[in-house]
mmCIF file of C-alpha atoms in Angstrom:
data_model
loop_
_atom_site.group_PDB
_atom_site.id
_atom_site.type_symbol
_atom_site.label_atom_id
_atom_site.label_comp_id
_atom_site.label_asym_id
_atom_site.label_seq_id
_atom_site.Cartn_x
_atom_site.Cartn_y
_atom_site.Cartn_z
ATOM 1 C CA MET A 1 1.060 34.906 39.281
ATOM 2 C CA LYS A 2 0.170 36.199 35.202
ATOM 3 C CA ALA A 3 3.407 38.608 34.399
ATOM 4 C CA THR A 4 1.411 41.968 32.797
ATOM 5 C CA GLY A 5 2.496 42.768 28.588
ATOM 6 C CA ILE A 6 4.543 45.491 29.751
ATOM 7 C CA VAL A 7 6.945 42.890 32.076
ATOM 8 C CA LYS A 8 6.530 40.018 29.481
ATOM 9 C CA LYS A 9 7.670 41.969 26.586
ATOM 10 C CA ILE A 10 10.754 43.346 29.140
ATOM 11 C CA LEU A 11 11.669 39.221 29.169
ATOM 12 C CA ALA A 12 11.479 38.664 25.243
ATOM 13 C CA ASN A 13 15.162 40.711 25.090
ATOM 14 C CA TYR A 14 16.379 38.653 27.227
ATOM 15 C CA GLU A 15 16.358 35.860 24.881
ATOM 16 C CA GLY A 16 19.696 33.729 25.056
ATOM 17 C CA GLU A 17 18.700 33.551 28.834
ATOM 18 C CA THR A 18 17.476 29.932 30.351
ATOM 19 C CA PRO A 19 14.171 29.750 32.580
ATOM 20 C CA GLY A 20 15.563 30.239 35.741
ATOM 21 C CA VAL A 21 17.276 33.494 35.142
ATOM 22 C CA LYS A 22 13.972 35.070 33.478
ATOM 23 C CA GLY A 23 11.338 33.807 36.222
ATOM 24 C CA LYS A 24 13.850 35.111 38.846
ATOM 25 C CA LEU A 25 13.895 39.001 37.053
ATOM 26 C CA CYS A 26 9.970 37.740 36.575
ATOM 27 C CA ALA A 27 9.858 37.947 40.226
ATOM 28 C CA MET A 28 11.307 41.236 40.787
ATOM 29 C CA LEU A 29 9.625 42.906 37.795
ATOM 30 C CA MET A 30 6.244 41.265 39.680
ATOM 31 C CA HIS A 31 6.972 42.204 43.360
ATOM 32 C CA GLY A 32 5.560 44.858 44.779
ATOM 33 C CA LYS A 33 4.147 48.164 44.519
ATOM 34 C CA LEU A 34 5.049 48.840 41.143
ATOM 35 C CA GLY A 35 4.720 45.135 39.905
ATOM 36 C CA GLY A 36 3.748 44.637 36.625
ATOM 37 C CA SER A 37 4.663 48.384 35.306
ATOM 38 C CA GLY A 38 7.835 46.938 33.908
ATOM 39 C CA LYS A 39 9.566 49.910 37.053
ATOM 40 C CA MET A 40 11.765 49.188 39.760
ATOM 41 C CA ILE A 41 12.609 50.594 42.630
ATOM 42 C CA ILE A 42 15.395 48.437 45.169
ATOM 43 C CA LEU A 43 16.873 49.275 48.978
ATOM 44 C CA PRO A 44 20.582 48.217 48.677
ATOM 45 C CA VAL A 45 22.319 48.249 51.907
ATOM 46 C CA ASP A 46 25.883 47.958 51.444
ATOM 47 C CA GLN A 47 26.923 51.200 52.817
ATOM 48 C CA GLY A 48 28.178 50.084 56.314
ATOM 49 C CA PHE A 49 30.731 47.679 54.256
ATOM 50 C CA GLU A 50 31.499 50.548 52.137
ATOM 51 C CA HIS A 51 31.455 53.054 54.662
ATOM 52 C CA GLY A 52 31.910 51.576 58.208
ATOM 53 C CA PRO A 53 28.306 50.862 60.921
ATOM 54 C CA ALA A 54 28.787 54.512 62.476
ATOM 55 C CA ARG A 55 28.759 56.618 58.967
ATOM 56 C CA SER A 56 25.676 54.383 56.959
ATOM 57 C CA PHE A 57 23.757 54.194 60.663
ATOM 58 C CA ALA A 58 24.137 56.711 63.649
ATOM 59 C CA VAL A 59 22.070 59.291 62.182
ATOM 60 C CA ASN A 60 19.068 55.993 62.622
ATOM 61 C CA PRO A 61 20.103 53.907 64.622
ATOM 62 C CA ALA A 62 17.565 51.715 64.303
ATOM 63 C CA SER A 63 18.933 50.323 60.904
ATOM 64 C CA TYR A 64 21.876 48.508 63.130
ATOM 65 C CA ASP A 65 19.836 46.087 62.717
ATOM 66 C CA PRO A 66 19.502 44.258 59.548
ATOM 67 C CA HIS A 67 16.136 42.983 59.941
ATOM 68 C CA TYR A 68 14.972 46.793 59.596
ATOM 69 C CA HIS A 69 15.549 46.955 56.172
ATOM 70 C CA TYR A 70 13.716 43.910 55.451
ATOM 71 C CA LYS A 71 10.747 45.035 56.960
ATOM 72 C CA LEU A 72 11.348 48.223 55.055
ATOM 73 C CA ALA A 73 11.952 47.131 52.356
ATOM 74 C CA ILE A 74 8.548 44.933 52.992
ATOM 75 C CA ASP A 75 6.296 47.534 54.445
ATOM 76 C CA ALA A 76 7.461 49.559 51.377
ATOM 77 C CA GLY A 77 6.192 47.042 48.751
ATOM 78 C CA LEU A 78 9.360 47.887 46.556
ATOM 79 C CA ASN A 79 11.006 44.996 44.689
ATOM 80 C CA ALA A 80 13.510 43.548 45.777
ATOM 81 C CA TYR A 81 16.339 44.100 48.627
ATOM 82 C CA ALA A 82 19.976 44.241 48.520
ATOM 83 C CA ALA A 83 22.596 43.145 50.958
ATOM 84 C CA PRO A 84 25.619 41.529 51.637
ATOM 85 C CA LEU A 85 25.769 37.838 52.626
ATOM 86 C CA GLY A 86 25.145 39.059 56.657
ATOM 87 C CA PRO A 87 22.362 41.145 56.126
ATOM 88 C CA LEU A 88 20.525 38.517 54.440
ATOM 89 C CA GLU A 89 21.183 35.494 56.679
ATOM 90 C CA ALA A 90 20.478 37.605 59.708
ATOM 91 C CA GLY A 91 16.816 37.746 58.398
ATOM 92 C CA ALA A 92 16.624 35.452 55.563
ATOM 93 C CA ASP A 93 14.277 32.617 57.586
ATOM 94 C CA THR A 94 12.226 35.848 59.145
ATOM 95 C CA PHE A 95 11.671 37.166 56.175
ATOM 96 C CA ALA A 96 12.038 34.464 53.934
ATOM 97 C CA GLY A 97 9.749 34.285 50.275
ATOM 98 C CA GLN A 98 8.264 38.123 51.935
ATOM 99 C CA ILE A 99 10.742 39.969 49.031
ATOM 100 C CA PRO A 100 13.206 38.975 46.218
ATOM 101 C CA THR A 101 16.366 39.340 47.617
ATOM 102 C CA ILE A 102 19.987 40.355 45.941
ATOM 103 C CA LEU A 103 23.303 39.432 47.146
ATOM 104 C CA LYS A 104 26.273 41.411 46.854
ATOM 105 C CA VAL A 105 29.063 39.480 45.333
ATOM 106 C CA ASN A 106 31.544 41.996 46.564
ATOM 107 C CA SER A 107 32.178 44.391 48.027
ATOM 108 C CA ALA A 108 34.946 47.622 48.260
ATOM 109 C CA ASN A 109 35.679 49.009 52.265
ATOM 110 C CA SER A 110 36.589 53.119 53.537
ATOM 111 C CA LEU A 111 40.232 51.521 55.095
ATOM 112 C CA MET A 112 42.144 50.750 52.135
ATOM 113 C CA SER A 113 44.987 53.106 51.348
ATOM 114 C CA ASP A 114 44.877 55.082 48.302
ATOM 115 C CA THR A 115 47.600 53.288 47.057
ATOM 116 C CA ALA A 116 46.088 50.162 46.650
ATOM 117 C CA GLY A 117 43.819 50.759 43.749
ATOM 118 C CA LYS A 118 40.192 50.966 43.723
ATOM 119 C CA ASN A 119 38.972 47.485 43.500
ATOM 120 C CA GLN A 120 35.982 45.105 45.724
ATOM 121 C CA ALA A 121 36.742 40.919 47.330
ATOM 122 C CA VAL A 122 34.719 39.106 46.263
ATOM 123 C CA THR A 123 32.796 38.155 49.813
ATOM 124 C CA ALA A 124 30.450 35.627 49.016
ATOM 125 C CA SER A 125 29.111 33.461 46.586
ATOM 126 C CA VAL A 126 26.530 31.867 43.662
ATOM 127 C CA ASP A 127 25.433 29.066 46.467
ATOM 128 C CA ASP A 128 25.041 31.371 48.874
ATOM 129 C CA ALA A 129 22.818 33.322 46.720
ATOM 130 C CA LEU A 130 20.982 30.148 45.898
ATOM 131 C CA ARG A 131 20.774 29.024 50.037
ATOM 132 C CA LEU A 132 19.086 32.425 50.525
ATOM 133 C CA GLY A 133 16.849 31.870 47.908
ATOM 134 C CA CYS A 134 17.637 35.486 46.460
ATOM 135 C CA ALA A 135 16.616 35.853 42.699
ATOM 136 C CA ALA A 136 20.167 37.706 42.189
ATOM 137 C CA ILE A 137 23.484 38.345 42.664
ATOM 138 C CA GLY A 138 24.969 42.517 42.044
ATOM 139 C CA PHE A 139 28.282 42.602 41.695
ATOM 140 C CA THR A 140 30.139 46.173 41.802
ATOM 141 C CA ILE A 141 32.742 47.070 38.731
ATOM 142 C CA TYR A 142 35.323 50.171 38.771
ATOM 143 C CA PRO A 143 35.406 51.215 35.051
ATOM 144 C CA GLY A 144 38.494 52.527 34.863
ATOM 145 C CA SER A 145 40.143 51.633 37.892
ATOM 146 C CA ASP A 146 43.906 49.816 37.478
ATOM 147 C CA THR A 147 42.357 46.949 38.376
ATOM 148 C CA ALA A 148 38.954 46.922 36.327
ATOM 149 C CA LEU A 149 39.779 44.178 34.000
ATOM 150 C CA ASP A 150 40.161 41.528 37.332
ATOM 151 C CA MET A 151 36.513 42.225 38.353
ATOM 152 C CA MET A 152 35.743 42.281 35.382
ATOM 153 C CA GLU A 153 36.805 38.172 34.375
ATOM 154 C CA GLU A 154 35.629 37.853 38.149
ATOM 155 C CA ILE A 155 31.745 38.513 36.859
ATOM 156 C CA VAL A 156 31.911 36.729 33.485
ATOM 157 C CA GLU A 157 33.046 33.666 35.455
ATOM 158 C CA MET A 158 30.195 34.453 38.857
ATOM 159 C CA ARG A 159 27.805 35.809 36.286
ATOM 160 C CA ARG A 160 28.219 31.614 34.324
ATOM 161 C CA GLU A 161 27.993 30.489 37.035
ATOM 162 C CA ALA A 162 24.831 32.673 38.297
ATOM 163 C CA ALA A 163 22.625 31.492 34.750
ATOM 164 C CA ALA A 164 23.478 28.457 35.215
ATOM 165 C CA LYS A 165 21.588 28.003 38.095
ATOM 166 C CA GLY A 166 18.906 30.193 38.218
ATOM 167 C CA VAL A 167 20.220 33.405 39.335
ATOM 168 C CA ALA A 168 20.440 36.481 37.925
ATOM 169 C CA THR A 169 23.339 39.373 37.358
ATOM 170 C CA VAL A 170 22.902 42.631 38.149
ATOM 171 C CA ILE A 171 26.087 44.340 37.865
ATOM 172 C CA TRP A 172 26.959 47.531 40.146
ATOM 173 C CA SER A 173 28.545 49.636 36.868
ATOM 174 C CA TYR A 174 30.248 52.414 39.114
ATOM 175 C CA PRO A 175 33.505 55.022 36.886
ATOM 176 C CA ARG A 176 36.455 55.082 39.764
ATOM 177 C CA GLY A 177 39.574 54.942 39.203
ATOM 178 C CA GLU A 178 42.960 56.139 38.363
ATOM 179 C CA ALA A 179 41.648 56.400 35.052
ATOM 180 C CA LEU A 180 39.509 59.246 35.280
ATOM 181 C CA THR A 181 39.309 61.979 37.929
ATOM 182 C CA LYS A 182 36.210 63.059 39.828
ATOM 183 C CA ALA A 183 34.397 65.123 37.168
ATOM 184 C CA GLY A 184 35.075 61.701 35.378
ATOM 185 C CA GLU A 185 33.160 59.526 37.749
ATOM 186 C CA THR A 186 29.881 60.847 36.752
ATOM 187 C CA ALA A 187 30.251 62.185 33.473
ATOM 188 C CA MET A 188 28.138 61.858 30.176
ATOM 189 C CA ASP A 189 30.197 59.979 28.398
ATOM 190 C CA VAL A 190 32.728 57.710 30.983
ATOM 191 C CA THR A 191 28.687 56.793 32.752
ATOM 192 C CA ALA A 192 26.824 55.603 28.955
ATOM 193 C CA TYR A 193 30.046 53.344 28.213
ATOM 194 C CA ALA A 194 30.459 51.970 31.912
ATOM 195 C CA ALA A 195 26.395 51.020 31.884
ATOM 196 C CA HIS A 196 27.214 49.855 28.013
ATOM 197 C CA MET A 197 29.867 48.263 29.374
ATOM 198 C CA ALA A 198 27.525 46.063 32.179
ATOM 199 C CA ALA A 199 25.238 45.006 29.835
ATOM 200 C CA LEU A 200 28.334 43.838 27.115
ATOM 201 C CA LEU A 201 28.899 41.910 30.219
ATOM 202 C CA GLY A 202 25.646 40.196 30.838
ATOM 203 C CA ALA A 203 24.382 41.810 33.607
ATOM 204 C CA HIS A 204 20.767 41.673 33.105
ATOM 205 C CA VAL A 205 20.172 44.676 35.367
ATOM 206 C CA ILE A 206 22.754 47.715 34.863
ATOM 207 C CA LYS A 207 23.121 49.684 38.534
ATOM 208 C CA VAL A 208 24.470 52.846 37.826
ATOM 209 C CA LYS A 209 24.458 57.170 38.861
ATOM 210 C CA LEU A 210 23.453 59.705 37.163
ATOM 211 C CA CYS A 211 25.701 61.735 35.676
ATOM 212 C CA THR A 212 25.796 65.418 34.650
ATOM 213 C CA ASP A 213 26.968 67.014 31.010
ATOM 214 C CA HIS A 214 30.765 67.122 31.828
ATOM 215 C CA LEU A 215 32.473 65.327 28.781
ATOM 216 C CA GLU A 216 36.299 63.790 30.054
ATOM 217 C CA GLN A 217 37.033 62.135 27.093
ATOM 218 C CA PRO A 218 38.643 64.514 23.454
ATOM 219 C CA GLU A 219 37.340 61.691 21.695
ATOM 220 C CA ALA A 220 34.016 60.775 23.076
ATOM 221 C CA LYS A 221 33.315 64.526 23.395
ATOM 222 C CA LYS A 222 34.186 64.845 19.532
ATOM 223 C CA ALA A 223 30.978 61.857 19.275
ATOM 224 C CA PHE A 224 28.559 63.250 21.052
ATOM 225 C CA GLU A 225 28.601 66.601 19.480
ATOM 226 C CA ALA A 226 29.052 64.993 15.626
ATOM 227 C CA GLY A 227 26.421 63.167 16.773
ATOM 228 C CA GLY A 228 23.512 66.055 18.249
ATOM 229 C CA ILE A 229 23.353 64.101 21.747
ATOM 230 C CA ASP A 230 21.178 66.045 24.027
ATOM 231 C CA ILE A 231 22.412 65.970 27.123
ATOM 232 C CA SER A 232 20.939 69.385 28.780
ATOM 233 C CA THR A 233 18.556 68.262 30.940
ATOM 234 C CA GLN A 234 18.818 65.157 33.630
ATOM 235 C CA ALA A 235 16.527 62.792 31.435
ATOM 236 C CA ALA A 236 18.509 63.637 28.624
ATOM 237 C CA ARG A 237 21.387 62.403 29.718
ATOM 238 C CA VAL A 238 19.934 59.281 31.551
ATOM 239 C CA ALA A 239 17.735 58.268 27.878
ATOM 240 C CA GLU A 240 21.017 58.430 26.610
ATOM 241 C CA CYS A 241 22.763 56.236 29.415
ATOM 242 C CA VAL A 242 19.534 53.590 28.492
ATOM 243 C CA ARG A 243 20.631 53.366 24.581
ATOM 244 C CA SER A 244 23.808 52.591 25.713
ATOM 245 C CA ALA A 245 22.583 49.760 27.493
ATOM 246 C CA PHE A 246 21.562 47.588 24.302
ATOM 247 C CA ASP A 247 18.636 50.315 23.497
ATOM 248 C CA GLY A 248 16.757 49.694 26.012
ATOM 249 C CA ARG A 249 17.159 46.162 26.156
ATOM 250 C CA ARG A 250 18.190 46.007 29.719
ATOM 251 C CA LEU A 251 16.991 46.502 32.411
ATOM 252 C CA ILE A 252 18.730 49.986 34.196
ATOM 253 C CA VAL A 253 18.544 51.488 37.460
ATOM 254 C CA PHE A 254 20.209 54.816 38.795
ATOM 255 C CA SER A 255 21.258 54.999 42.158
ATOM 256 C CA GLY A 256 20.215 56.973 44.413
ATOM 257 C CA GLY A 257 23.629 58.540 46.206
ATOM 258 C CA ALA A 258 24.430 60.386 49.127
ATOM 259 C CA SER A 259 21.933 61.322 51.203
ATOM 260 C CA LYS A 260 19.439 64.863 49.999
ATOM 261 C CA GLY A 261 16.333 66.395 50.354
ATOM 262 C CA THR A 262 13.051 64.423 49.528
ATOM 263 C CA ASP A 263 12.747 67.312 46.258
ATOM 264 C CA ALA A 264 15.897 65.743 44.890
ATOM 265 C CA VAL A 265 15.585 62.808 45.133
ATOM 266 C CA TYR A 266 11.500 63.237 42.922
ATOM 267 C CA ASP A 267 13.517 65.951 40.858
ATOM 268 C CA ASP A 268 16.101 62.361 39.912
ATOM 269 C CA ALA A 269 12.772 59.752 39.753
ATOM 270 C CA ARG A 270 10.535 62.263 37.113
ATOM 271 C CA ALA A 271 14.404 62.799 35.368
ATOM 272 C CA ILE A 272 14.725 58.881 35.178
ATOM 273 C CA ARG A 273 10.889 57.518 34.328
ATOM 274 C CA ASP A 274 11.338 60.195 31.555
ATOM 275 C CA GLY A 275 14.194 59.450 30.270
ATOM 276 C CA GLY A 276 12.768 56.080 30.005
ATOM 277 C CA GLY A 277 15.243 54.399 32.840
ATOM 278 C CA GLY A 278 14.057 50.891 34.830
ATOM 279 C CA GLY A 279 13.561 52.710 38.278
ATOM 280 C CA SER A 280 16.013 53.534 41.033
ATOM 281 C CA ILE A 281 17.702 51.201 43.376
ATOM 282 C CA ILE A 282 17.690 53.931 46.765
ATOM 283 C CA GLY A 283 19.675 53.343 49.633
ATOM 284 C CA ARG A 284 20.752 56.393 52.167
ATOM 285 C CA ASN A 285 18.803 58.332 50.754
ATOM 286 C CA SER A 286 15.709 55.820 52.383
ATOM 287 C CA PHE A 287 16.743 54.190 55.408
ATOM 288 C CA GLN A 288 19.047 57.446 56.839
ATOM 289 C CA ARG A 289 15.521 58.841 57.341
ATOM 290 C CA PRO A 290 13.546 57.892 60.318
ATOM 291 C CA ARG A 291 10.896 55.329 59.049
ATOM 292 C CA GLU A 292 7.303 56.814 58.006
ATOM 293 C CA GLU A 293 9.876 59.335 56.718
ATOM 294 C CA ALA A 294 11.353 56.913 54.846
ATOM 295 C CA LEU A 295 7.887 54.874 53.728
ATOM 296 C CA GLU A 296 6.310 57.892 52.967
ATOM 297 C CA MET A 297 9.028 59.345 50.487
ATOM 298 C CA LEU A 298 9.765 56.306 49.016
ATOM 299 C CA GLY A 299 5.593 55.558 48.620
ATOM 300 C CA LYS A 300 5.603 58.915 46.683
ATOM 301 C CA LEU A 301 8.073 57.605 44.300
ATOM 302 C CA ILE A 302 5.978 54.492 43.382
ATOM 303 C CA GLU A 303 3.699 57.670 42.311
ATOM 304 C CA ILE A 304 5.887 59.679 40.433
ATOM 305 C CA TYR A 305 6.894 55.792 38.249
ATOM 306 C CA LYS A 306 3.821 54.691 38.117
ATOM 307 C CA GLY A 307 3.424 58.580 36.393
ATOM 308 C CA ARG A 308 1.022 59.650 38.860
ATOM 309 C CA ASP A 309 3.305 63.210 40.150
#
């Protein structure tokens, strides 16, 4: 498969990486209906770990089956499918080679007490990713948590091992924890800082949430105002996150968040596209819908990222 000029330009930004890592990034960027465009839509299904099975899947009972998610990602023509170890193992043989996969190697759960601190347990390894033929590992950090330094040290080691074995790294950088207010978790300054931290840690693909125009840190607010940084629209805020990811030298995708109406999902995608973002990583807003409705919605998102809507 010949890489397009757009994809070759993206890969050229990863100057310190091995051919193995670049090959895995190329595989994701060239796969599916957005293949070669430089944009990606990824299906992430780690919500069962995070929120529990009923909260994640009861609204669409077919989605209790891990094969459902493989099929949805493949039939929709997405770039990749991300999940923890168990779901990937449950379909790894049946769907081998049909879509690039991302092994989520750490997870949290909603049964932890509020006093435990915001943290995630390492639940899989780089060798698991190799065994399952994954294109990348996925790892969450919580900037703002009292345990954030431990999580950063964990991903530095795992990322080093993954790169040495030709596997790419996706970092979910989700601000939360003791140092932040609830509004601060999606604040403009905090989200851009989280994206930058992920880039500094060596992420090949960065995942953050869409942010608001709230500025959490007084010193950051001064810098935004002195620099005349536009944060008035969602597209402008996406552009600032892209700039914070080494001025666009690292791929950055944005999560879909909690379930919402289709018009809101489409508006988010247009803002990501117009702000220069790398695409969407959209879970609950796809697999919690009936299959045909999800396929229709994902199809329209692909058209939006192609600039046709």
